[in-house]
Coordinates of C-alpha atoms in Angstrom, one line a residue:
M1 CA -32.6 -65.5 3.7
L2 CA -34.0 -63.6 0.7
P3 CA -34.7 -65.8 -2.6
D4 CA -32.4 -65.2 -5.3
E5 CA -34.1 -66.7 -8.2
A6 CA -33.5 -63.5 -10.3
F7 CA -29.8 -63.8 -9.7
I8 CA -27.9 -66.5 -11.7
P9 CA -24.1 -67.0 -10.2
G10 CA -21.7 -66.6 -13.0
A11 CA -23.9 -65.0 -15.5
C12 CA -22.2 -61.5 -14.7
E13 CA -19.1 -60.0 -15.9
N14 CA -18.1 -58.7 -12.5
C15 CA -19.8 -60.9 -9.9
P16 CA -16.9 -61.7 -7.2
D17 CA -15.9 -65.0 -6.0
W18 CA -15.9 -64.0 -2.3
Q19 CA -15.7 -67.0 -0.3
D20 CA -15.6 -67.1 3.7
D21 CA -12.8 -69.3 5.3
P22 CA -13.9 -70.1 8.8
G23 CA -10.8 -72.5 9.4
A24 CA -8.1 -69.7 8.7
Y25 CA -8.9 -67.5 11.9
E26 CA -9.5 -68.0 15.4
F27 CA -11.6 -65.1 16.5
V28 CA -15.0 -63.7 15.4
A29 CA -17.1 -60.5 15.6
T30 CA -20.6 -60.4 14.3
L31 CA -22.4 -57.7 12.4
V32 CA -26.0 -58.9 13.7
G33 CA -27.9 -56.6 11.6
G34 CA -26.5 -54.1 8.8
I35 CA -27.8 -51.9 6.0
V36 CA -26.2 -50.7 3.2
L37 CA -27.1 -47.2 1.8
D38 CA -26.2 -45.8 -1.5
Q39 CA -26.9 -41.8 -1.0
G40 CA -29.5 -42.6 1.2
T41 CA -31.3 -45.4 -0.5
Q42 CA -31.3 -48.6 1.0
L43 CA -29.7 -51.5 -1.3
G44 CA -30.3 -55.2 -0.9
D45 CA -31.5 -56.7 -4.5
A46 CA -31.2 -60.6 -5.2
G47 CA -27.7 -61.2 -6.2
D48 CA -26.3 -58.5 -3.9
M49 CA -23.5 -59.3 -1.9
L50 CA -21.6 -57.8 1.1
A51 CA -18.1 -58.7 2.3
A52 CA -15.3 -57.7 4.8
L53 CA -11.8 -57.9 3.7
D54 CA -8.4 -56.9 5.4
A55 CA -5.8 -54.5 3.8
D56 CA -4.3 -57.1 1.7
G57 CA -7.7 -57.9 0.2
N58 CA -8.2 -61.3 2.1
I59 CA -11.9 -62.1 2.7
R60 CA -12.7 -61.9 6.3
G61 CA -16.3 -62.6 6.1
V62 CA -19.2 -62.8 3.6
A63 CA -22.9 -61.6 4.6
V64 CA -26.0 -63.4 4.0
Q65 CA -29.3 -61.3 3.4
L66 CA -31.9 -61.1 6.0
S67 CA -35.8 -60.1 5.6
P68 CA -37.0 -59.3 9.1
P69 CA -40.7 -59.9 9.4
F70 CA -41.1 -57.2 12.1
G71 CA -39.5 -53.9 13.3
P72 CA -39.1 -50.8 11.3
Y73 CA -37.0 -52.7 8.6
A74 CA -39.6 -55.3 7.9
G75 CA -39.6 -56.8 4.6
S76 CA -36.4 -54.8 3.6
T77 CA -33.0 -56.3 3.1
L78 CA -30.5 -56.5 6.1
Y79 CA -27.1 -58.3 6.3
E80 CA -25.7 -60.6 8.9
M81 CA -22.0 -61.5 8.8
T82 CA -19.5 -63.3 10.7
M83 CA -16.3 -61.4 10.6
R84 CA -12.9 -63.2 11.4
S85 CA -9.5 -62.3 12.7
N86 CA -6.6 -64.0 14.6
G87 CA -6.3 -61.0 16.7
A88 CA -7.8 -57.7 18.3
G89 CA -7.0 -54.6 16.5
D90 CA -7.2 -55.6 12.7
I91 CA -8.6 -52.8 10.3
L92 CA -11.4 -54.5 8.1
Y93 CA -13.0 -52.7 5.2
F94 CA -16.1 -53.6 3.3
K95 CA -17.1 -53.9 -0.2
Y96 CA -20.6 -54.4 -1.9
Y97 CA -21.4 -56.1 -5.0
D98 CA -24.3 -54.6 -6.7
A99 CA -26.0 -56.9 -9.0
S100 CA -28.3 -54.4 -10.8
Q101 CA -25.0 -52.5 -11.9
D102 CA -22.7 -55.7 -12.1
A103 CA -20.2 -53.6 -10.2
I104 CA -18.2 -53.9 -6.9
L105 CA -18.7 -50.5 -4.8
D106 CA -16.4 -49.4 -2.0
I107 CA -18.0 -48.8 1.3
A108 CA -16.7 -45.6 3.4
G109 CA -15.2 -46.2 6.7
S110 CA -13.5 -49.3 8.3
Y111 CA -14.1 -51.5 11.4
T112 CA -11.4 -52.2 14.2
F113 CA -11.8 -55.6 15.1
V114 CA -12.8 -56.6 18.5
I115 CA -13.1 -60.1 19.7
N116 CA -16.8 -61.4 20.0
E117 CA -18.3 -57.9 19.4
Q118 CA -21.8 -57.7 18.0
L119 CA -22.4 -54.6 15.6
G120 CA -26.0 -53.5 15.3
D121 CA -29.3 -55.7 15.0
V122 CA -32.4 -55.8 12.9
I123 CA -34.0 -52.9 15.0
N124 CA -31.2 -50.7 14.9
P125 CA -28.7 -51.9 12.2
Y126 CA -25.3 -50.9 11.8
V127 CA -25.2 -48.5 8.8
L128 CA -22.7 -49.1 5.8
N129 CA -22.5 -46.4 3.2
I130 CA -21.6 -46.6 -0.4
S131 CA -18.4 -44.4 -0.9
Y132 CA -18.2 -41.7 -3.4
A133 CA -15.3 -39.5 -4.7
I134 CA -15.7 -35.9 -3.6
D135 CA -14.0 -32.5 -4.5
M136 CA -11.5 -30.8 -2.1
T137 CA -11.2 -27.0 -3.0
F138 CA -8.2 -25.1 -2.1
N139 CA -7.9 -21.3 -2.5
L140 CA -4.4 -20.9 -2.8
I141 CA -2.6 -17.2 -2.5
A142 CA 0.5 -16.1 -3.9
G143 CA 3.5 -17.0 -1.8
Y144 CA 3.6 -19.9 0.5
N145 CA 0.7 -22.1 1.7
W146 CA 0.7 -25.0 4.2
I147 CA -1.7 -27.6 2.7
S148 CA -2.9 -31.0 3.3
F149 CA -5.4 -33.4 1.9
N150 CA -8.2 -35.4 3.1
V151 CA -9.2 -37.4 0.0
T152 CA -7.3 -40.3 -1.7
P153 CA -7.2 -39.6 -5.5
D154 CA -6.9 -42.2 -8.0
D155 CA -3.5 -40.7 -8.9
N156 CA -1.5 -39.3 -6.1
S157 CA 1.4 -38.2 -8.3
L158 CA 2.6 -34.7 -7.6
A159 CA 2.5 -33.7 -11.4
T160 CA -1.2 -35.1 -11.7
M161 CA -2.6 -33.4 -8.6
L162 CA -0.9 -30.2 -9.2
A163 CA -1.3 -30.0 -12.9
P164 CA -4.4 -27.5 -12.8
L165 CA -2.2 -25.0 -11.3
G166 CA 0.0 -24.9 -14.4
D167 CA 3.1 -22.5 -14.0
D168 CA 1.3 -20.7 -11.2
A169 CA 2.6 -23.6 -8.9
L170 CA 6.5 -23.0 -8.6
F171 CA 7.8 -25.3 -5.6
I172 CA 6.6 -27.6 -3.2
I173 CA 8.5 -29.0 0.0
S174 CA 7.7 -31.8 2.5
Q175 CA 9.4 -32.4 5.8
T176 CA 11.0 -35.7 5.1
S177 CA 9.8 -36.8 1.7
G178 CA 11.7 -34.3 -0.5
S179 CA 11.0 -31.3 -2.6
A180 CA 10.1 -30.6 -6.4
T181 CA 10.2 -27.6 -8.8
N182 CA 8.1 -26.7 -11.7
Y183 CA 10.4 -26.3 -14.6
G184 CA 7.6 -25.1 -16.9
E185 CA 7.6 -26.7 -20.1
Y186 CA 9.7 -29.6 -18.7
G187 CA 7.2 -30.2 -15.8
W188 CA 7.9 -31.1 -12.0
F189 CA 11.2 -32.4 -11.1
G190 CA 12.6 -33.5 -7.6
S191 CA 12.8 -36.2 -5.0
L192 CA 9.1 -35.5 -4.2
E193 CA 7.1 -37.4 -6.6
N194 CA 3.8 -38.5 -4.6
L195 CA 1.6 -36.5 -2.1
E196 CA 0.3 -38.3 0.9
N197 CA -2.9 -37.1 2.9
T198 CA -1.1 -37.9 6.3
E199 CA 1.5 -35.2 5.5
M200 CA 1.6 -31.3 5.5
Y201 CA 3.2 -29.6 2.5
K202 CA 4.5 -26.1 1.8
I203 CA 3.8 -24.9 -1.8
E204 CA 4.9 -21.8 -3.3
M205 CA 2.6 -19.8 -5.7
A206 CA 3.3 -17.3 -8.2
N207 CA -0.3 -16.2 -8.3
N208 CA -3.6 -16.7 -6.6
R209 CA -5.3 -19.9 -7.9
E210 CA -8.0 -22.3 -7.0
L211 CA -7.1 -26.1 -6.9
I212 CA -9.5 -28.9 -6.9
I213 CA -8.7 -32.5 -5.9
T214 CA -11.0 -35.2 -6.6
G215 CA -10.8 -38.4 -4.4
V216 CA -12.4 -40.7 -2.0
P217 CA -12.8 -39.5 1.7
V218 CA -10.0 -40.7 3.8
D219 CA -11.1 -43.2 6.3
V220 CA -9.4 -41.6 9.5
A221 CA -9.5 -44.9 11.7
S222 CA -7.2 -46.8 9.1
T223 CA -4.8 -43.8 8.5
P224 CA -2.7 -43.2 11.5
I225 CA 0.3 -40.6 11.4
N226 CA 3.3 -41.9 12.7
L227 CA 5.1 -39.0 14.6
I228 CA 8.8 -38.6 15.9
A229 CA 10.0 -36.7 18.8
G230 CA 10.3 -33.1 18.0
Y231 CA 8.6 -31.4 15.0
N232 CA 6.2 -33.0 12.6
W233 CA 4.6 -31.6 9.4
I234 CA 1.2 -33.2 9.7
G235 CA -1.8 -33.2 7.4
Y236 CA -5.4 -33.0 8.9
T237 CA -7.5 -35.9 7.2
P238 CA -11.2 -35.7 8.8
Q239 CA -14.0 -34.4 6.6
N240 CA -14.9 -31.6 9.0
A241 CA -13.4 -29.3 11.3
G242 CA -12.7 -30.4 14.9
P243 CA -11.8 -28.8 18.2
L244 CA -8.0 -29.3 18.7
P245 CA -8.0 -31.0 22.1
E246 CA -10.3 -33.7 20.6
A247 CA -8.5 -34.0 17.4
L248 CA -5.2 -34.7 19.4
A249 CA -6.5 -36.7 22.2
S250 CA -4.9 -39.9 21.0
L251 CA -1.5 -38.4 21.9
G252 CA -2.1 -37.4 25.5
D253 CA 0.7 -35.3 27.0
D254 CA 3.2 -36.4 24.4
A255 CA 1.8 -33.4 22.2
L256 CA 3.5 -30.6 23.5
F257 CA 2.6 -27.6 21.0
M258 CA 1.0 -26.9 17.6
N259 CA 1.4 -24.2 15.2
S260 CA -0.3 -23.4 12.0
Q261 CA 0.5 -20.9 9.2
V262 CA -1.7 -18.1 9.9
D263 CA -4.6 -19.4 12.3
G264 CA -2.7 -19.4 15.4
A265 CA -0.8 -21.5 17.9
S266 CA -1.7 -23.7 21.1
T267 CA 0.3 -25.1 23.9
N268 CA -0.4 -28.3 25.8
Y269 CA -0.5 -27.1 29.6
G270 CA -1.0 -30.8 30.9
E271 CA -3.6 -31.0 33.5
Y272 CA -5.0 -27.7 32.4
G273 CA -5.5 -28.9 28.7
W274 CA -4.7 -27.1 25.5
F275 CA -4.9 -23.2 25.1
G276 CA -3.9 -20.6 22.8
S277 CA -5.1 -18.7 19.7
L278 CA -5.4 -22.0 17.5
E279 CA -8.7 -23.9 18.7
T280 CA -10.2 -25.7 15.5
L281 CA -8.2 -27.7 13.0
Q282 CA -9.7 -27.7 9.6
P283 CA -9.6 -29.7 6.3
G284 CA -7.0 -28.7 3.6
T285 CA -4.6 -27.1 6.2
G286 CA -1.5 -28.3 7.3
Y287 CA 0.0 -28.1 11.0
L288 CA 3.3 -28.1 12.9
L289 CA 3.2 -30.5 15.9
E290 CA 5.7 -30.7 18.4
M291 CA 6.1 -34.1 20.2
E292 CA 7.8 -35.2 23.5
A293 CA 8.1 -38.6 22.3
P294 CA 7.3 -40.6 19.3
G295 CA 3.6 -41.2 19.0
V296 CA 0.8 -42.3 16.4
L297 CA -1.8 -39.9 15.8
I298 CA -5.4 -41.2 15.0
Y299 CA -7.9 -38.5 14.2
P300 CA -11.7 -38.9 15.4
D301 CA -14.1 -38.8 12.6
F302 CA -15.9 -35.6 13.5
N303 CA -19.6 -35.3 12.3
G304 CA -20.7 -32.6 9.8
L305 CA -22.8 -30.3 12.4
T306 CA -21.6 -26.9 11.9
R307 CA -18.8 -25.9 14.1
T308 CA -18.0 -22.5 15.1
I309 CA -14.1 -21.8 14.1
H310 CA -12.4 -20.3 17.1
N311 CA -9.1 -19.4 15.8
K312 CA -6.8 -16.3 15.5
K313 CA -8.6 -13.5 13.6
P314 CA -7.0 -10.7 11.4
V315 CA -6.1 -7.8 13.5
E316 CA -7.5 -4.6 12.6
L317 CA -5.0 -1.8 12.3
T318 CA -5.9 1.7 12.7
S319 CA -4.3 4.6 10.8
T320 CA -1.5 5.0 13.4
I321 CA -0.1 1.5 12.8
S322 CA -1.3 1.0 9.3
D323 CA 2.2 0.3 8.3
W324 CA 2.1 -2.8 10.6
D325 CA 0.1 -4.8 7.6
F326 CA 2.3 -7.7 6.3
N327 CA 1.8 -10.8 4.0
Y328 CA 2.8 -13.9 5.9
A329 CA 2.6 -15.9 2.7
E330 CA 6.0 -14.0 1.4
Y331 CA 7.7 -16.0 4.2
Q332 CA 8.8 -19.6 4.3
F333 CA 9.9 -20.1 7.8
S334 CA 7.9 -19.4 11.0
G335 CA 8.0 -19.4 14.8
V336 CA 6.1 -18.3 17.8
I337 CA 6.9 -15.9 20.5
T338 CA 4.6 -15.5 23.9
T339 CA 5.2 -12.3 25.3
A340 CA 3.5 -9.8 27.9
I341 CA 3.7 -6.1 28.6
E342 CA 5.6 -5.6 32.1
N343 CA 6.1 -2.0 32.6
R344 CA 2.5 -0.7 31.6
I345 CA -1.1 -1.7 32.3
D346 CA -2.3 -2.9 29.1
S347 CA -5.9 -3.2 27.8
E348 CA -8.4 -5.1 25.6
D349 CA -7.5 -4.7 21.8
D350 CA -3.8 -3.5 22.5
I351 CA -1.4 -5.0 20.2
V352 CA 2.2 -6.2 20.0
A353 CA 4.1 -6.6 16.8
V354 CA 7.6 -7.9 15.9
F355 CA 9.8 -6.3 13.4
V356 CA 13.1 -6.9 11.4
D357 CA 15.0 -3.5 10.0
G358 CA 11.6 -1.8 10.6
I359 CA 9.5 -4.3 8.7
C360 CA 6.4 -5.9 10.3
R361 CA 6.9 -9.7 10.6
G362 CA 4.3 -10.7 13.0
I363 CA 1.4 -9.3 15.0
A364 CA -0.8 -10.4 17.9
E365 CA -3.8 -8.8 20.1
R366 CA -3.8 -9.2 23.8
M367 CA -5.3 -12.5 24.9
Y368 CA -6.5 -13.7 28.5
F369 CA -4.8 -16.7 29.9
P370 CA -7.1 -18.4 32.4
F371 CA -4.7 -20.7 34.0
D372 CA -2.7 -17.8 35.6
D373 CA -5.2 -15.0 35.6
S374 CA -2.8 -12.8 33.2
Y375 CA -2.8 -11.4 29.8
Y376 CA -0.2 -12.2 27.1
Y377 CA 0.3 -12.0 23.4
I378 CA 0.9 -15.0 21.0
I379 CA 2.8 -13.6 18.1
Q380 CA 3.3 -16.0 15.1
V381 CA 6.5 -14.7 13.3
Y382 CA 8.0 -15.1 10.0
S383 CA 11.3 -14.9 8.0
N384 CA 13.0 -16.3 4.9
V385 CA 16.0 -16.8 6.5
A386 CA 16.1 -20.1 8.7
E387 CA 18.2 -18.4 11.5
G388 CA 20.0 -15.2 12.6
E389 CA 17.5 -12.3 12.0
E390 CA 17.1 -9.8 14.8
M391 CA 13.8 -9.3 16.1
T392 CA 12.3 -6.3 17.7
F393 CA 9.1 -5.1 19.5
K394 CA 6.7 -2.5 19.5
Y395 CA 3.4 -2.2 21.4
Y396 CA 0.2 -0.3 20.4
D397 CA -1.8 1.3 23.4
K398 CA -5.1 1.5 21.6
A399 CA -7.0 3.8 24.2
N400 CA -4.2 6.3 23.8
D401 CA -3.5 5.8 20.4
E402 CA 0.3 5.4 21.2
V403 CA 3.1 3.3 19.9
V404 CA 5.7 2.2 22.3
E405 CA 9.2 0.7 21.2
Y406 CA 11.2 -1.7 23.3
T407 CA 14.6 -2.8 23.3
E408 CA 14.2 -6.4 24.0
T409 CA 15.3 -8.4 21.0
I410 CA 15.0 -12.3 20.0
E411 CA 17.2 -13.9 17.3
F412 CA 14.9 -16.0 14.9
T413 CA 15.1 -19.5 14.4
N414 CA 12.7 -21.5 12.2
N415 CA 10.2 -23.5 14.4
M416 CA 11.2 -21.6 17.4
V417 CA 8.7 -21.5 20.4
I418 CA 9.8 -18.8 22.8
G419 CA 7.6 -18.7 26.0
D420 CA 4.4 -19.7 27.0
G421 CA 1.3 -18.4 29.2
F422 CA 3.4 -19.5 32.2
N423 CA 6.6 -18.2 31.1
T424 CA 6.2 -15.1 28.9
I425 CA 9.0 -13.1 27.5
P426 CA 8.8 -9.8 29.3
L427 CA 8.5 -6.3 27.6
S428 CA 9.6 -3.5 30.0
R429 CA 12.7 -1.5 28.5
E430 CA 11.3 1.3 26.5
A431 CA 13.5 2.7 23.7
R432 CA 14.2 6.4 24.8
I433 CA 13.6 8.6 21.6
A434 CA 15.8 11.9 21.5
P435 CA 13.7 15.1 21.4
E436 CA 13.7 16.4 17.9
E437 CA 16.1 19.2 18.4
Y438 CA 18.8 16.7 19.3
R439 CA 18.2 14.4 16.4
L440 CA 20.4 14.5 13.3

């Protein structure tokens, strides 16, 4: 143990009274060797302390300082700690007292208790990093935005978090926690008062604005998302983007379908796995997840390695179909239609679009479906009416620069999922356009 002559207990204002309580707990796990890093700098002065705590603030272990005489950390400060619990699965957190600052610091992440587990050693220590607040930036556009938060601010009240937006923010709604309206000089009012990082919100903006939220990164291991059977508006809590199948791995086949606002949608095909136009989940974005049964989602903690985002890309419109352009943010409600061209041989870069009264409400390029060696179109469609609008289809044959109208229709219902790769909605009945001389 390191000498602590320079540290006088009780001589500091904020030094903690952390006391181990071996008799209160049946089981142990051991931090054999750990290091504490502050932005890459190893900590460990005389008087510094490391402790493990549970969610209620109870002390579950207090570390001692070690100075190994050998190995890569010879002569530096490492920590050894017996951690305690009455059962496996407890979530423990760490705090560090820095005597030089006379400050108690939070440590990023958490530890899920495993009986008799040993973490690290003095050759390959278990790394603990001091946690700092970070900025999360949103580029909000006029209209509706599906958002979520992967930081925990000091004050998560709606009024405080959205204050930087001023009167450009009009309305926000959650799935089950209520909604709130911005009444200008009177401020925000409604049943939604606080914003949680496990939820997705739809926020309506009058103008484009940047929103910056400052907070401590969410610890994904200790932030489970409880899901119900049916549809769930969920947040994305990891700090880095991650592949959809890995992100939802904890749910198995109970997770059926996931939709985004504009990045695409994907279906769980069981033994074949997930497939669709949505492949990567990203921080700041909210998602609609359909579950077959209730479940608990625990995201992995994806690392910071650069990841290629494989999601739906904007469709490039030729002059022939330039009027197929539309703004998804103008619409509050959405659904997904998976269709295929049945009466023609379609090709790469061909497009199918959905219309309501001649106005485009969704568009998609042809995709290959590997599980059936076929081609299809996953169309995210939008509406401001929760149900009842009649949607029609048009197909663009790019090679021949030809537009084909179809007579098939679908009635829009919010959150509808019509068709999948094995069961596409076929388009085959072409509209017959009368010769010009017979038109009124």
